[in-house]
Coordinates of C-alpha atoms in Angstrom, one line a residue:
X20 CA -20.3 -20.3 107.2
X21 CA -20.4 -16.4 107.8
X22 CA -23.1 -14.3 106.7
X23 CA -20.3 -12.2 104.8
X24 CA -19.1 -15.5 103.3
X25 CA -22.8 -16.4 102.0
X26 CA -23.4 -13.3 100.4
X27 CA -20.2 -13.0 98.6
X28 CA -22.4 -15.6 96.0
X29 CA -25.1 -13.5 95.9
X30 CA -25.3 -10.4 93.3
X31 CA -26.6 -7.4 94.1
X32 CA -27.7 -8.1 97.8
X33 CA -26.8 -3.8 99.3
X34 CA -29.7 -3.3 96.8
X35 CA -32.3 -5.1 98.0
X36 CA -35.4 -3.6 100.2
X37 CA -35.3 -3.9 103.8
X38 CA -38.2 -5.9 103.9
X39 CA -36.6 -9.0 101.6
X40 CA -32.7 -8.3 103.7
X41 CA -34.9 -8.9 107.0
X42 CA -36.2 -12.1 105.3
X43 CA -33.3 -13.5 104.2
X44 CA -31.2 -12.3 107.9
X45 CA -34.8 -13.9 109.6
X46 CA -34.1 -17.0 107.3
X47 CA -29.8 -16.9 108.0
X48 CA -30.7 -17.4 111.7
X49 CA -32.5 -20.1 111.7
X50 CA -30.5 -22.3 109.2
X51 CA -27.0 -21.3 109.6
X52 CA -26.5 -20.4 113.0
X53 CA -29.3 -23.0 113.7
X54 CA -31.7 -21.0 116.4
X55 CA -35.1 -21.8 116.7
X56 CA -36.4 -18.3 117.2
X57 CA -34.7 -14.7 116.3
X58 CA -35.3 -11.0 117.9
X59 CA -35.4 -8.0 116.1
X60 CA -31.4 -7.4 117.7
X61 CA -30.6 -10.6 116.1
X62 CA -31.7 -9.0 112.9
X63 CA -29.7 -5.6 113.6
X64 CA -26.7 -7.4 114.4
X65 CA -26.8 -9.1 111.0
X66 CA -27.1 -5.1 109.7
X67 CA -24.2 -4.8 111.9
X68 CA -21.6 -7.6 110.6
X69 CA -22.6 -6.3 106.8
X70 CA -21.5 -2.7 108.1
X71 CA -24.7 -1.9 106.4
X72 CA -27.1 0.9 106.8
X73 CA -30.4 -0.6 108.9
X74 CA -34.0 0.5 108.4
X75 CA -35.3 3.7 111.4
X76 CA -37.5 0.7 112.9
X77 CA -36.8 -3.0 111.9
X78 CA -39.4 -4.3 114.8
X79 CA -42.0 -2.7 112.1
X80 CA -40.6 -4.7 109.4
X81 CA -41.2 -7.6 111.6
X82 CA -44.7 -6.6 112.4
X83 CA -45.7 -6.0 108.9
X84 CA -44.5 -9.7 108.6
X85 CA -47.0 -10.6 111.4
X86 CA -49.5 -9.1 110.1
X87 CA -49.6 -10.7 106.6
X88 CA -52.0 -13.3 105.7
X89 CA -51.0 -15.4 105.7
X90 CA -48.4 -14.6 108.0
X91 CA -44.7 -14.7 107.0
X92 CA -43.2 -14.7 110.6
X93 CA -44.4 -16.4 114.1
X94 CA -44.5 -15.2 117.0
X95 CA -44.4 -16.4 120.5
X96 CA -42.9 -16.0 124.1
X97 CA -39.4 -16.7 123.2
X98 CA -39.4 -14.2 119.9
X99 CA -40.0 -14.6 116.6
X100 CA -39.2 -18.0 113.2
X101 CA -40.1 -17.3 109.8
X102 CA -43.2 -19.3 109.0
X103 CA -42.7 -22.8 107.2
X104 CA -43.6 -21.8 103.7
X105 CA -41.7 -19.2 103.7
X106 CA -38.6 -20.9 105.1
X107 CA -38.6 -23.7 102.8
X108 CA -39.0 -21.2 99.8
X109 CA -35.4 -19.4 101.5
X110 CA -34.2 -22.9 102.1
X111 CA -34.1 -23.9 98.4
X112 CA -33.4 -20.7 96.7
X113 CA -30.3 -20.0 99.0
X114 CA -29.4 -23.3 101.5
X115 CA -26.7 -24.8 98.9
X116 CA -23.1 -23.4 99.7
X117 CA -21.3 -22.4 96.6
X118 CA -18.8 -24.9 97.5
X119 CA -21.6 -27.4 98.1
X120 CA -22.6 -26.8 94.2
X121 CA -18.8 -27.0 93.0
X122 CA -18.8 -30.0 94.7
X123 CA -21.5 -31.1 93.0
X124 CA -20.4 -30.8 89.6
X125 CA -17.0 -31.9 90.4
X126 CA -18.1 -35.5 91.0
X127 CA -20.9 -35.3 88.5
X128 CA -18.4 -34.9 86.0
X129 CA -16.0 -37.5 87.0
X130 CA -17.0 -40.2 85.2
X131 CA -15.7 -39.7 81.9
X132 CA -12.7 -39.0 83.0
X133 CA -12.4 -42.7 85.0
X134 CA -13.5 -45.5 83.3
X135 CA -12.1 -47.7 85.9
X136 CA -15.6 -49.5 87.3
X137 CA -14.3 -49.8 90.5
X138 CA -13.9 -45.8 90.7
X139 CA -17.2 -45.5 89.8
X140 CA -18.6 -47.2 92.0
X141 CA -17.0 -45.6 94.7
X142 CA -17.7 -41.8 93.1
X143 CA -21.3 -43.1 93.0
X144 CA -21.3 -43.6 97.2
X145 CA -19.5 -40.1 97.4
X146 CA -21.5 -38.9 96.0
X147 CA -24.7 -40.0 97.7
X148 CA -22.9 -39.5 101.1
X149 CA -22.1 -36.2 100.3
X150 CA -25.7 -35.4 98.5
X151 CA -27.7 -37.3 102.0
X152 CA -24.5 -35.2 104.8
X153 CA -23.2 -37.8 105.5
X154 CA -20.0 -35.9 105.7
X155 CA -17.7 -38.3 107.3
X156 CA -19.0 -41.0 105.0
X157 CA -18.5 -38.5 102.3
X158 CA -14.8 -38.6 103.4
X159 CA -14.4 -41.8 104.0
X160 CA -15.6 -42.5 100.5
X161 CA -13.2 -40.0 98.5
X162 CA -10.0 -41.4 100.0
X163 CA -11.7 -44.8 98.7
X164 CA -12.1 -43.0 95.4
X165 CA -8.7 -41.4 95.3
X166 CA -6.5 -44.1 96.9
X167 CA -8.0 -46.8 94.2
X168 CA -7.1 -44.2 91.5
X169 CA -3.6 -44.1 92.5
X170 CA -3.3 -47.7 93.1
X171 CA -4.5 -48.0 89.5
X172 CA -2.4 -45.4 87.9
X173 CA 0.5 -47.3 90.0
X174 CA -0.6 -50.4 87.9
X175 CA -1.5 -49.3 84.8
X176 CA 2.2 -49.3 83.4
X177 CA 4.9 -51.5 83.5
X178 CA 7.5 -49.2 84.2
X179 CA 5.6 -47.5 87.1
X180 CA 4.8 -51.6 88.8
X181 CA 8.4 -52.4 88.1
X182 CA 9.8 -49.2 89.8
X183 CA 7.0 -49.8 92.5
X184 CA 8.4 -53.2 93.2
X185 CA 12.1 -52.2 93.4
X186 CA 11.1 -49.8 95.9
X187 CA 9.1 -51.7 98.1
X188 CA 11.8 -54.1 100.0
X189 CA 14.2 -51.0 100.3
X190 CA 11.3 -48.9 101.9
X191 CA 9.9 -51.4 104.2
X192 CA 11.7 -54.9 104.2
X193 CA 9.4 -56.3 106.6
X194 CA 6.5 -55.5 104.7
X195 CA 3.7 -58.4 104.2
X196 CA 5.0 -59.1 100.8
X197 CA 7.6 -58.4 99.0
X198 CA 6.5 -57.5 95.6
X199 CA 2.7 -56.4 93.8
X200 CA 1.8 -58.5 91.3
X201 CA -1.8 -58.0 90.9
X202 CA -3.5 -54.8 92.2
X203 CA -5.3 -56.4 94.7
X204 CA -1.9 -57.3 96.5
X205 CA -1.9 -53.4 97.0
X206 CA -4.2 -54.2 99.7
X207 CA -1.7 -56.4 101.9
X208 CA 0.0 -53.1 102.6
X209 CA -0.9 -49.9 104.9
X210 CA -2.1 -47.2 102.8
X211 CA 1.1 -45.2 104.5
X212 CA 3.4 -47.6 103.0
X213 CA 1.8 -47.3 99.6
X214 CA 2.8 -43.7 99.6
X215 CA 5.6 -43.8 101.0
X216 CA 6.9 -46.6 98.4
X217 CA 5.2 -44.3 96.0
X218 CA 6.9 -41.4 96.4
X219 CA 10.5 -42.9 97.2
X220 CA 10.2 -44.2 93.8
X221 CA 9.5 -40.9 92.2
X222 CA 5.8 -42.0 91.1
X223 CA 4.3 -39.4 92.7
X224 CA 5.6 -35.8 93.4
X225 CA 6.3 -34.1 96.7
X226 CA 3.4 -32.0 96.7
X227 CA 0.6 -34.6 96.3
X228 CA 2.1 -37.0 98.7
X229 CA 2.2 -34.3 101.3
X230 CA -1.8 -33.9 99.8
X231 CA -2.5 -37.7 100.1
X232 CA -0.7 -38.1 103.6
X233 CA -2.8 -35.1 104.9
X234 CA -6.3 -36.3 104.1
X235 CA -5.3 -39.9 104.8
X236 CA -5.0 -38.5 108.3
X237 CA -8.7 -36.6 107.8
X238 CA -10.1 -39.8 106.6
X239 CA -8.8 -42.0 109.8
X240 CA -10.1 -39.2 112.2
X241 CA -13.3 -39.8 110.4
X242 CA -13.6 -43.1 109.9
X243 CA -13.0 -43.7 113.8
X244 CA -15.6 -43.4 116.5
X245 CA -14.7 -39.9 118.1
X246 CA -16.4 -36.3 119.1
X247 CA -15.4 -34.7 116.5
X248 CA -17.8 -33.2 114.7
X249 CA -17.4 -33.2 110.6
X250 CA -19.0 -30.2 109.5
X251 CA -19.8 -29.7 105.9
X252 CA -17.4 -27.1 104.8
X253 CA -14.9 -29.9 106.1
X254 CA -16.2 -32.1 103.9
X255 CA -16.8 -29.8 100.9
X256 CA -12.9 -28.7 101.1
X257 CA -11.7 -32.4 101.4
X258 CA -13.4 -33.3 98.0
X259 CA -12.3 -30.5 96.1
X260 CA -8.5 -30.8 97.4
X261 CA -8.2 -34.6 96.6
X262 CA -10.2 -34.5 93.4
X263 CA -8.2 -31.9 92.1
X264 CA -5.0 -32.3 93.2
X265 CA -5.0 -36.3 93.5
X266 CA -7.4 -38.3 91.0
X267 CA -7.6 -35.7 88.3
X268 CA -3.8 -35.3 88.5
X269 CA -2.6 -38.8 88.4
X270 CA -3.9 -40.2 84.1

């Protein structure tokens, strides 16, 4: 996340003194770009991004923060970190993302909108995954979610099984078995071919199946042992899209 980004969900930020705009840049350092320590360039480069008038002398903002008791900043060999209290107080007043809080509330209010207890048990490991970063967890869990929606929305009328099981043989002829007849059988087939069938038999649309195909693929890059890194906004935009566009869709 940018600084420009952060501060697009904060009001009124141009109007704040230099002193508390040094404090929050001091504080943007150390948790978003993750350094240890920050210099009083670090500080007019943030100025700098922002396109945003800087004070004459920031180092005697700094100092001033030094000199504080107790202190707010610091200060050793290899520059200058915001002192604990004062980090921690930053931390919780400005460390959740916006999309971190949407994604939030999404889930929260999920479940009275699927009363299926096998959803909600998987919503309730989202969201602690998401809620402890765990991100690929996080991931993993949501396709969970959203894959047992649609195999439930697939079951939940006769019409939809029927035209499910018509499909099925013509789609993949070698498949494990030939027909669903309880829900659980959905899981003697790929999760691919389950889409596939599913679309081919017009019980899902073009669009979500080009949804559910795409973060099917994000959920086996996660779910496999790789380098990839999963970093949060990852995770944050995976929620939101399938949520939206898949689970809360498909009634």
């Amino acid at each position: 996340m940018t600084l420009e980004d952060l501060l697009n969900g904060i009001d009124g930020f141009p109007d704040w003194s230099h002193a508390d705009k040094i404090r929050f840049f001091a504080w943007f350092i150390h948790s978003k770009e993750e350094k240890d320590r920050f210099s009083p360039t670090d500080i007019r480069a943030c100025y700098d991004s922002l396109s945003l008038e800087q004070p004459s002398n920031v180092n005697s903002y700094i100092d001033k923060m030094f000199a504080r008791r107790p202190r707010e900043v610091l200060r050793d060999g290899q520059g200058y970190a915001l002192e604990k209290r004062l980090r921690d107080e930053l931390e919780k007043k400005y460390g959740s993302r916006p999309a971190t809080t949407q994604v939030d509330r999404l889930l929260l209010d999920l479940p009275s909108k699927i009363p299926d207890l096998a959803e909600r048990i998987f919503l309730e490991e989202t969201i602690l995954c998401f809620r402890c970063k765990a991100y690929r967890a996080t991931i993993v869990m949501a396709w969970n979610l959203a894959f047992d929606h649609l195999c439930n929305h697939i079951f939940s009328e006769a019409r939809r099984i029927d035209a499910f099981n018509l499909q099925l043989p013509k789609s993949f002829p070698k498949a494990r078995i030939g027909a669903v007849a309880a829900k659980d059988d959905f899981g003697e087939l790929k999760e691919s071919e389950v889409l596939q069938v599913a679309r081919s038999a017009n019980l899902i649309s073009s669009d979500l199946n080009v949804v559910l195909k795409e973060k099917l693929a994000k959920r086996n890059t996660a779910a496999h042992p790789s380098s990839i890194a999963i970093a949060p906004h990852t995770a944050e935009e995976y929620v939101i899209d399938l949520i939206n566009n898949a689970v809360l869709k498909l009634t």
